[in-house]
Coordinates of C-alpha atoms and ligand atoms in Angstrom, one line a residue:
X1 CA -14.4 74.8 54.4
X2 CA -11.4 73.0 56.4
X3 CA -9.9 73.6 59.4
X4 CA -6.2 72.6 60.8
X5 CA -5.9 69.7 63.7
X6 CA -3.2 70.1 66.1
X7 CA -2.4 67.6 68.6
X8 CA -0.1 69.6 70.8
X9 CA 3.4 69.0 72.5
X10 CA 5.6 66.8 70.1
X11 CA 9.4 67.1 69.7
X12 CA 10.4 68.0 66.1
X13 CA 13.4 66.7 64.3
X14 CA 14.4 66.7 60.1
X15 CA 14.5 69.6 57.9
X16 CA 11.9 72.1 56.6
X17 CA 13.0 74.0 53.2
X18 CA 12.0 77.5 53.0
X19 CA 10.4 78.9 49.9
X20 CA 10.4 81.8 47.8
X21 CA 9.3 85.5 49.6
X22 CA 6.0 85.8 49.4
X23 CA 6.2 89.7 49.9
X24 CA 8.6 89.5 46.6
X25 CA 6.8 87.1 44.5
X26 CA 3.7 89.0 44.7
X27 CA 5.8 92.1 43.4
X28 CA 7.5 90.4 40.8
X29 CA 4.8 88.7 39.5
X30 CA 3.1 92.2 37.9
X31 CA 6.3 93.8 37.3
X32 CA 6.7 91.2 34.6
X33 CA 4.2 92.9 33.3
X34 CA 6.5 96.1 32.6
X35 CA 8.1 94.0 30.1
X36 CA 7.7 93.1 26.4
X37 CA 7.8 89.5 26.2
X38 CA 8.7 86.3 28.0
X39 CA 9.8 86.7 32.2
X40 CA 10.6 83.9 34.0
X41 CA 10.1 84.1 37.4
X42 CA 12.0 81.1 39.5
X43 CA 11.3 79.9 43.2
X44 CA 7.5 81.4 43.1
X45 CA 6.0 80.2 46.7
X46 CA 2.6 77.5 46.0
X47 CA 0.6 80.4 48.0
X48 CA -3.4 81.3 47.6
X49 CA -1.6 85.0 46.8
X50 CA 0.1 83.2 43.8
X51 CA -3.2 82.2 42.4
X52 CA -5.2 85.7 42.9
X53 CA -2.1 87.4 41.0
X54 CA -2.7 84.4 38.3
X55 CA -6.0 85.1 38.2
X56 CA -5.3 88.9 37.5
X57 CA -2.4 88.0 34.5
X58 CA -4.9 86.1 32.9
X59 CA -7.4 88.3 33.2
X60 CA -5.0 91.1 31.5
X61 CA -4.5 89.2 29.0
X62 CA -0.9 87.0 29.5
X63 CA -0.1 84.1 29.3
X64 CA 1.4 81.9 32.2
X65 CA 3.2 78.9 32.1
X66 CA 4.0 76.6 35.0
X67 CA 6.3 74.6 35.8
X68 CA 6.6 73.7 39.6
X69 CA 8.0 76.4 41.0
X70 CA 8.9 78.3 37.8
X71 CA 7.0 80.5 36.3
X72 CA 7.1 82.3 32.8
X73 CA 5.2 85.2 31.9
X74 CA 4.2 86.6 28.0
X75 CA 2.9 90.0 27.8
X76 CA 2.7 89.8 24.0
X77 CA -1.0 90.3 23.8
X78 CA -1.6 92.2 27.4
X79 CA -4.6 94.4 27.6
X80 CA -4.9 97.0 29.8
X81 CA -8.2 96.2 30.9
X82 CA -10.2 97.5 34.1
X83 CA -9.3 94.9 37.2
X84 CA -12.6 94.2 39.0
X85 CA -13.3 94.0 42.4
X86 CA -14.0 90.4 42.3
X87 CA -10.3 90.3 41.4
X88 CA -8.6 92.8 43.2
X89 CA -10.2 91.9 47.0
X90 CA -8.6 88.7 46.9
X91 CA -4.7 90.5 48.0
X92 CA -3.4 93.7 48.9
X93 CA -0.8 93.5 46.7
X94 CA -2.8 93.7 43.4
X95 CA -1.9 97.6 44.1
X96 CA 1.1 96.4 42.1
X97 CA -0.9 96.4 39.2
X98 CA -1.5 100.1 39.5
X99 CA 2.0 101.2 39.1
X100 CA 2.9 98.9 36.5
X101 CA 0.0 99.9 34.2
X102 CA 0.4 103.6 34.8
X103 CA 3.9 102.9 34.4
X104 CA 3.4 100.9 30.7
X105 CA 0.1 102.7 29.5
X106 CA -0.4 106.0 31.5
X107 CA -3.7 104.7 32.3
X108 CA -4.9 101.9 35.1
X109 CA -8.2 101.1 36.0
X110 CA -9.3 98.9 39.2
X111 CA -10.8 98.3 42.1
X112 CA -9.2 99.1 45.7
X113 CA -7.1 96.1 46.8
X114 CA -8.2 93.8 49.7
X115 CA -5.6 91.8 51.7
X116 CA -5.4 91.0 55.9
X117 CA -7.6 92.7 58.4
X118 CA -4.8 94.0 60.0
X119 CA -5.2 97.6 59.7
X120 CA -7.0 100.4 57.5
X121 CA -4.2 99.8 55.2
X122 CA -4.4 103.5 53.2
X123 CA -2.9 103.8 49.8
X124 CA -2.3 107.6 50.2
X125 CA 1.7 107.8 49.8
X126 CA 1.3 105.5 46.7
X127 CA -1.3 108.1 45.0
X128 CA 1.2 111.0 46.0
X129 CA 4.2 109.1 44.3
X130 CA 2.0 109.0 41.2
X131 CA 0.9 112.0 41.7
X132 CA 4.2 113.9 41.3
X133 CA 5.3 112.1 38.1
X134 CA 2.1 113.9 37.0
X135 CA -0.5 111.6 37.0
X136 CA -4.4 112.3 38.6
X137 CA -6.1 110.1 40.4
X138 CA -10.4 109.9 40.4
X139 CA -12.3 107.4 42.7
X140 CA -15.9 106.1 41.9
X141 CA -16.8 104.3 45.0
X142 CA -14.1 101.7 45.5
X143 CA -12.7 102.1 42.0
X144 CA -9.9 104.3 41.0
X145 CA -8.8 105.4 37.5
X146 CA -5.1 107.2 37.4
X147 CA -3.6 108.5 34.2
X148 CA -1.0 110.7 32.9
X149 CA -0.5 112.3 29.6
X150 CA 3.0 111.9 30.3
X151 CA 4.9 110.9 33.6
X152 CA 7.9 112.6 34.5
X153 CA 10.6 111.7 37.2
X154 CA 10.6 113.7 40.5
X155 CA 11.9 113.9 43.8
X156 CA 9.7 111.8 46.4
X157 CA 10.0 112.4 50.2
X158 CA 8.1 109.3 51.3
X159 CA 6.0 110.7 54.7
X160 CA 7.0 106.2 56.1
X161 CA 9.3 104.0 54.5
X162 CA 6.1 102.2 53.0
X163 CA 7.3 98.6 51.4
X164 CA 4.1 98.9 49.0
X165 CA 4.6 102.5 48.1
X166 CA 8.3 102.3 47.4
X167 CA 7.9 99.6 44.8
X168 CA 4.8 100.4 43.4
X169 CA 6.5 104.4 42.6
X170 CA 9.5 102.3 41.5
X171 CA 7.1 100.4 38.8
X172 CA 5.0 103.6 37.6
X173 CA 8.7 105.8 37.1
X174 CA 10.6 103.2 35.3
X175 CA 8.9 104.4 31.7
X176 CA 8.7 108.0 33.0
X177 CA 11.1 111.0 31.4
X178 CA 14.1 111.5 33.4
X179 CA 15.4 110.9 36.9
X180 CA 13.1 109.7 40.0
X181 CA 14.6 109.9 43.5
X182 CA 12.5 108.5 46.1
X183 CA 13.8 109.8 49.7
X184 CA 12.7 107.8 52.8
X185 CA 12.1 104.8 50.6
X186 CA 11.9 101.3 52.5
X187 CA 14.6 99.3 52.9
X188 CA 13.5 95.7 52.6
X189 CA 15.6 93.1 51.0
X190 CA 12.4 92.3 48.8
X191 CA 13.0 95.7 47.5
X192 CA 16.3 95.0 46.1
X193 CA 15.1 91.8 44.4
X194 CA 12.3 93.1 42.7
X195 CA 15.3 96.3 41.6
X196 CA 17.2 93.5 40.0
X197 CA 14.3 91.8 37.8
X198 CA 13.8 95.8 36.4
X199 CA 17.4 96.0 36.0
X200 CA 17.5 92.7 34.3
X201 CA 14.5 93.5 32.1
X202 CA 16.5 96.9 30.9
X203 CA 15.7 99.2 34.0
X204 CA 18.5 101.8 35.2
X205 CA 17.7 101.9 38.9
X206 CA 20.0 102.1 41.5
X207 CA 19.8 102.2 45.3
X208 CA 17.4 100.0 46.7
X209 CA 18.2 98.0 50.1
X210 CA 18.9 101.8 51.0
X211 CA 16.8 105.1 51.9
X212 CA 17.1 106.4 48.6
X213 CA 16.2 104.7 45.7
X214 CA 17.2 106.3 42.1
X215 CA 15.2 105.4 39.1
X216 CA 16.5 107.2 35.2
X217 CA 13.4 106.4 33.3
X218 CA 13.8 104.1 29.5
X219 CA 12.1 103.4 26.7
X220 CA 12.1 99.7 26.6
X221 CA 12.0 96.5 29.2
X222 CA 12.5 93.2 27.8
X223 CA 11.6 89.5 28.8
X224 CA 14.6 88.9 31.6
X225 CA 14.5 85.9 34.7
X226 CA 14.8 86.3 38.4
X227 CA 14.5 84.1 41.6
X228 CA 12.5 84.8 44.4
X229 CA 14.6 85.1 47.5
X230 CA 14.0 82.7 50.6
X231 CA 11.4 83.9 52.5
X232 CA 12.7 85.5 55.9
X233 CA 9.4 85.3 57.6
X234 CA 8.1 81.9 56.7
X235 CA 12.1 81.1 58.1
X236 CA 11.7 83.2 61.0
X237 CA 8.4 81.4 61.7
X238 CA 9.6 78.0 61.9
X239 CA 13.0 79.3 63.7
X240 CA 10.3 80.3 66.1
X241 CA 8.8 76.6 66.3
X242 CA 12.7 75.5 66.8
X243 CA 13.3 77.6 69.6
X244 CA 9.7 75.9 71.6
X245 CA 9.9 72.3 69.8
X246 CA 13.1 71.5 68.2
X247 CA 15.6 68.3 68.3
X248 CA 17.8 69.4 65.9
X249 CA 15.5 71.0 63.4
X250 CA 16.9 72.2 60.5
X251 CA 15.5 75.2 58.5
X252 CA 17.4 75.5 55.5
X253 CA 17.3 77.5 52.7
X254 CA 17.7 80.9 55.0
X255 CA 19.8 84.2 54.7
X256 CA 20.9 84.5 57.6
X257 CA 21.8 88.1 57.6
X258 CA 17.9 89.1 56.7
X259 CA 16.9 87.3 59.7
X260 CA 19.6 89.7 62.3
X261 CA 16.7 91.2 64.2
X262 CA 15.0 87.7 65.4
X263 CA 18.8 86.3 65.8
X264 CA 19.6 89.2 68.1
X265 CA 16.2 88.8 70.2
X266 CA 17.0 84.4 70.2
X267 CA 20.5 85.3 71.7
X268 CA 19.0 87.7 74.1
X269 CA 16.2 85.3 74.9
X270 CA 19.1 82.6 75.3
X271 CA 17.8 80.4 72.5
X272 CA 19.9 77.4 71.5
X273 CA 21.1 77.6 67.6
X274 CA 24.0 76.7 65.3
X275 CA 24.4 77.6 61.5
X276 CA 25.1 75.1 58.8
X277 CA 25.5 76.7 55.4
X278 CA 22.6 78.0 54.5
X279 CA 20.6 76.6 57.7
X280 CA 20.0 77.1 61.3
X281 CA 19.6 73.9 63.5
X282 CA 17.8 74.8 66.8
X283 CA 17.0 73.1 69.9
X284 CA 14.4 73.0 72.0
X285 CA 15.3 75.8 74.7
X286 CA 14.4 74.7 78.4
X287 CA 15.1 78.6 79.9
X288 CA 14.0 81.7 77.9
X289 CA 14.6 84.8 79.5
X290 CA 11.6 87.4 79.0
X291 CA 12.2 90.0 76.3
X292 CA 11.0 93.2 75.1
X293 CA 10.4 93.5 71.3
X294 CA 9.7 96.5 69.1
X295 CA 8.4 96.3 65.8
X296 CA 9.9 98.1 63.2
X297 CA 11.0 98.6 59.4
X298 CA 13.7 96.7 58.1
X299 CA 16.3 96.3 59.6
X300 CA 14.3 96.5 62.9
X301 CA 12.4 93.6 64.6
X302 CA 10.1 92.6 61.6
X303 CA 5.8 93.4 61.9
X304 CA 4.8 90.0 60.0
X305 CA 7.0 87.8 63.3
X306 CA 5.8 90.3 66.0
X307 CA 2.6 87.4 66.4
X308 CA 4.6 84.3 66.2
X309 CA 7.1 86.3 68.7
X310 CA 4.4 86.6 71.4
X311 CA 3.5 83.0 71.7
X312 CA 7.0 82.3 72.4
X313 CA 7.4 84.6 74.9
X314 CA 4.4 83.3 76.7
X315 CA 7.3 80.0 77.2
X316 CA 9.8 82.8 79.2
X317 CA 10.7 83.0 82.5
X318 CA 9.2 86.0 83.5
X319 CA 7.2 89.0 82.3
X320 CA 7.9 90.0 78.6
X321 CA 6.8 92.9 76.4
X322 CA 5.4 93.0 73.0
X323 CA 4.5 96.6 71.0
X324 CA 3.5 96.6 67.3
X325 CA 4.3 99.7 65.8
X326 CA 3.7 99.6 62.3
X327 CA -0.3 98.2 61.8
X328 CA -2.9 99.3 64.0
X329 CA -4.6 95.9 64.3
X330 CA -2.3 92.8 64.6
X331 CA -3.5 92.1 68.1
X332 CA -6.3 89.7 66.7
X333 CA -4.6 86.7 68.2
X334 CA -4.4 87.5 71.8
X335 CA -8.1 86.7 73.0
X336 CA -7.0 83.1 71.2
X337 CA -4.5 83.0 73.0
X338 CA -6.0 83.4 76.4
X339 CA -8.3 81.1 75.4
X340 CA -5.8 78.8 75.0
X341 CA -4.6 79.8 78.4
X342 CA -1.6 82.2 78.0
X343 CA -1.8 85.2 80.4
X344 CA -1.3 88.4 78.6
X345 CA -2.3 92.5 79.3
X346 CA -3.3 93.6 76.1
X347 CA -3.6 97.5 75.7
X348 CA -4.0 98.6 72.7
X349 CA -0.7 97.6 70.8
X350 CA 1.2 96.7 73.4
X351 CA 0.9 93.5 75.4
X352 CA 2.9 92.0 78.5
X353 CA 3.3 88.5 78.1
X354 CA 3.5 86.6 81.7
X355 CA 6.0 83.5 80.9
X356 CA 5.9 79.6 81.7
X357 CA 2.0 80.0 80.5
X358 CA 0.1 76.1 80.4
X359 CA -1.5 76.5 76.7
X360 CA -4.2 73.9 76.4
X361 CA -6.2 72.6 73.1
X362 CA -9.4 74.6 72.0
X363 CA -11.5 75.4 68.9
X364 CA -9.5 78.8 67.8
X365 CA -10.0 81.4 64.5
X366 CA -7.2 82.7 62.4
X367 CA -7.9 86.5 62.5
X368 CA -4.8 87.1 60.0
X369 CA -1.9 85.5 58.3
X370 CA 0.5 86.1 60.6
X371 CA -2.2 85.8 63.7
X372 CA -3.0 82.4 62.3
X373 CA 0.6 81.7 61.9
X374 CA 1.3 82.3 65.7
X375 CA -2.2 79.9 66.5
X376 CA -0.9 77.3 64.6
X377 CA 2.7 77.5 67.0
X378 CA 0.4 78.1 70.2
X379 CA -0.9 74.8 68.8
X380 CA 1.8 72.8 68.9
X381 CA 2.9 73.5 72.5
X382 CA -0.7 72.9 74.2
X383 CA -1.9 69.9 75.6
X384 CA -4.1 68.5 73.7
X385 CA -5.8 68.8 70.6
X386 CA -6.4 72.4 68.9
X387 CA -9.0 73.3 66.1
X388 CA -8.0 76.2 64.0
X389 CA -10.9 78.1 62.0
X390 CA -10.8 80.6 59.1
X391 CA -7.4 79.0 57.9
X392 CA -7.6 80.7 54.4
X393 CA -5.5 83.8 56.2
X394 CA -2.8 81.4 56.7
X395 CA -2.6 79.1 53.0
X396 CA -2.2 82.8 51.5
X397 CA 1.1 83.0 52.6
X398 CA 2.3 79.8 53.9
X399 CA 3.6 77.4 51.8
X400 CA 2.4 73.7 52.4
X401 CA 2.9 74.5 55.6
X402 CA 0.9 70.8 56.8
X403 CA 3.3 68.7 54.8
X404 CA 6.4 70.8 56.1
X405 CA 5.5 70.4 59.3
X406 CA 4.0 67.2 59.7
X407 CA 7.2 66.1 57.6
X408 CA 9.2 66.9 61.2
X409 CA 6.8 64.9 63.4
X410 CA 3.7 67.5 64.2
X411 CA 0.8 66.3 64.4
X412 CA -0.9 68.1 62.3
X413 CA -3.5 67.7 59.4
X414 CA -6.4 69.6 57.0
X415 CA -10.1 68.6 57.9
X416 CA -12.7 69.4 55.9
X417 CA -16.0 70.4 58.3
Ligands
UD1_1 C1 4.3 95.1 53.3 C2 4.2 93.6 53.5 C3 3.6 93.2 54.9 C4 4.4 93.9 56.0 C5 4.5 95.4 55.7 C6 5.5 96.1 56.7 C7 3.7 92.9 51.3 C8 2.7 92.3 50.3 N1 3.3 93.0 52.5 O1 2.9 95.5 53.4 O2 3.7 91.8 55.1 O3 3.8 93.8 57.2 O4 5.1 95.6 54.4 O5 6.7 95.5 56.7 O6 4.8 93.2 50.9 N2 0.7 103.3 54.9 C9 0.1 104.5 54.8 N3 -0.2 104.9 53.5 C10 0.2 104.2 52.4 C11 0.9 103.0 52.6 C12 1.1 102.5 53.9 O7 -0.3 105.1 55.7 O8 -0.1 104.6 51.3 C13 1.0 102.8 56.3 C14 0.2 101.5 56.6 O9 -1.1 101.8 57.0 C15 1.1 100.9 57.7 C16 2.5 101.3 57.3 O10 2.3 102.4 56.4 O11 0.8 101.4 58.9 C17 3.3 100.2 56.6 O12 2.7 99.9 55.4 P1 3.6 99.3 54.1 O13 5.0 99.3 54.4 O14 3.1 100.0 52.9 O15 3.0 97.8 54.1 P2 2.6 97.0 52.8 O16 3.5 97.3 51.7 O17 1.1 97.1 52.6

């Protein structure tokens, strides 16, 4: 087991790269699977998610090959074999692989995905999306077997703009006969990525980035490449760090545009940032002004920065307020927080947030990714040292995040215990 040392308070200065989407790569990689052939997926984040997925390829039978951050993919000899629950615990998003091997075979066997304890995360809209191509669903315990004699496209009123439902009826209707419309899709800019790897491969889809997403069903994918956009939340996340810590920090690699809802709340909250190309320098802002933020779906105030938010807006100067709308747990951070010092009401999902809070070092647990994320920011602002437990949450979807941030002057390291 390890932990994750913080010794609080230090100014950061250099540049930290961000790294492929997370919440796209771990799409894309079983949508290559769709494909006959070689994919070639570029700017794949070094993630623990990565590695489950891996774990699942191989499993079905493909072959990976890595190099760095490229990845290529060969499905010649893929067999649609059952995915255990040894397997498919390890993410949430190995429900991927249920629309992709309906999609491919008519037929997918597995267990019910794991992933954060944020929530009771239901799969319901992704079974009725499947459901109305004409596929049937039977659960045995936790495992599910869904097959069609034939899938046909259909109109799809999603009852919420689910991210995981949206792509995962995109994957199972890109083999099926004739024209899918999903209505109420998500709008995500992963969504659009993952569009254009199918559309590479051979897939006529159009739409996606809006509410309706419009799939004509083929015969054939092929082999194609894509790149894994920059990942808006790890950016967000260390904009976040820049707004409490920085001296010219650079995050570079960013779009800015699929950042707009935190850049609207930074110039509300008065935070001090330029652009540069493809980067954002911030600074180190002495007078935040309390906020209220909303999650919501994209393009609103994103769910996975609501947690890093909050710590920040313990910094304001005044009374701020804080509502998750979209998961009915992502509140596991707060009692660390206190801990730590920060004075916040927590009812239920929402939480006021009393500014200009003194956070001091303690022994701490990551309840989530994102949770651990915002710990690991608390961290750097207190006085004094901070041990973080249960850290796994937070290597599933950061990227080196030690060496990035060490690499601008936190002190910060791994400990075994
Ligand atoms: C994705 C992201 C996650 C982000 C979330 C919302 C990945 C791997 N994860 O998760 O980081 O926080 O989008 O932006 O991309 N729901 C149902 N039934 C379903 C599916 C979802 O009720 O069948 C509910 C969920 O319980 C939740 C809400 O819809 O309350 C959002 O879920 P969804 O958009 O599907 O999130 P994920 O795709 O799992």
């Amino acid at each position: 087991m390890e932990r994750i040392v913080i010794d609080g308070g230090h100014t950061l200065s250099g540049t930290i790269t961000i790294g492929g989407a997370k919440n796209s790569a771990v799409a894309l990689i079983p949508a290559a699977l769709l494909a006959d052939g070689v994919s070639t997926i570029e700017n794949v984040p070094n993630i623990t998610d990565r590695d489950a997925l891996f774990d699942i390829v191989k499993h079905l039978n493909c072959d990976i090959n890595q190099n760095g951050s490229e990845i290529k993919i060969d499905t010649t000899n893929l067999k649609n074999v059952l995915i255990t629950q040894e397997l498919s615990v390890r993410l949430r998003a190995s429900y991927y692989f249920m629309g992709v091997l309906l999609g491919k075979y008519k037929r997918v066997e597995m267990y019910f995905p794991g992933g954060c304890n944020i929530g009771s995360r239901p799969i319901d809209l992704h079974l009725k999306g499947f459901k109305a191509l004409g596929a049937k669903f039977t659960k045995r315990g936790h495992k599910y077997t869904i097959k069609a004699d034939e899938l046909k496209g259909a109109e799809i009123t999603l009852d919420f703009a689910s991210v995981g439902a949206t792509i995962n009826i995109m994957f199972a209707a890109v083999y099926a006969k004739g024209r899918t419309i999903i209505h109420n899709a998500a709008k995500e800019v992963e969504i659009v990525n993952i569009m254009d790897f199918l559309n590479n491969m051979g897939a006529k889809i159009s739409g996606a980035g809006t509410d309706t997403i419009i799939i004509d069903g083929v015969t054939k994918l092929n082999g194609a490449s894509v790149k894994v956009i920059p990942d808006r939340i790890e950016a967000g996340t260390y904009i976040l760090v820049g707004a409490l810590l920085g001296k010219d920090l650079k995050v570079e690699g960013i779009v800015k545009e699929h950042n707009q809802a935190l850049f609207d709340k930074l110039n509300e909250m008065g935070v001090k940032y330029k652009f540069e190309g493809n980067a954002v320098i911030l600074n180190k802002t002495d007078k935040l002004k309390p906020v209220s933020v909303i999650t919501q779906v994209y393009p609103g105030f994103p769910t996975d920065l609501g947690q890093p938010m909050s710590v920040v807006l313990t910094q304001a100067e005044g009374i701020s307020k804080m509502e998750e709308t979209i998961w009915e747990n992502r509140v596991g951070h707060y009692p660390y927080l206190q801990k730590m010092g920060a004075k916040i009401d927590v009812d239920g999902l929402k939480a006021t947030i009393y500014g200009k809070a003194k956070l001091v070092g303690t022994e701490i647990h990551a309840t989530d990714l994102r949770g651990g994320a915002a710990l690991i920011l608390a961290a750097l602002i207190a006085e004094g040292t901070t041990s973080i437990y249960d850290i796994d949450y937070i290597l599933r979807g950061y990227e080196n995040i030690i060496h990035k941030l060490s690499n601008v002057g936190a002190k910060i390291k791994l400990e075994e215990i």
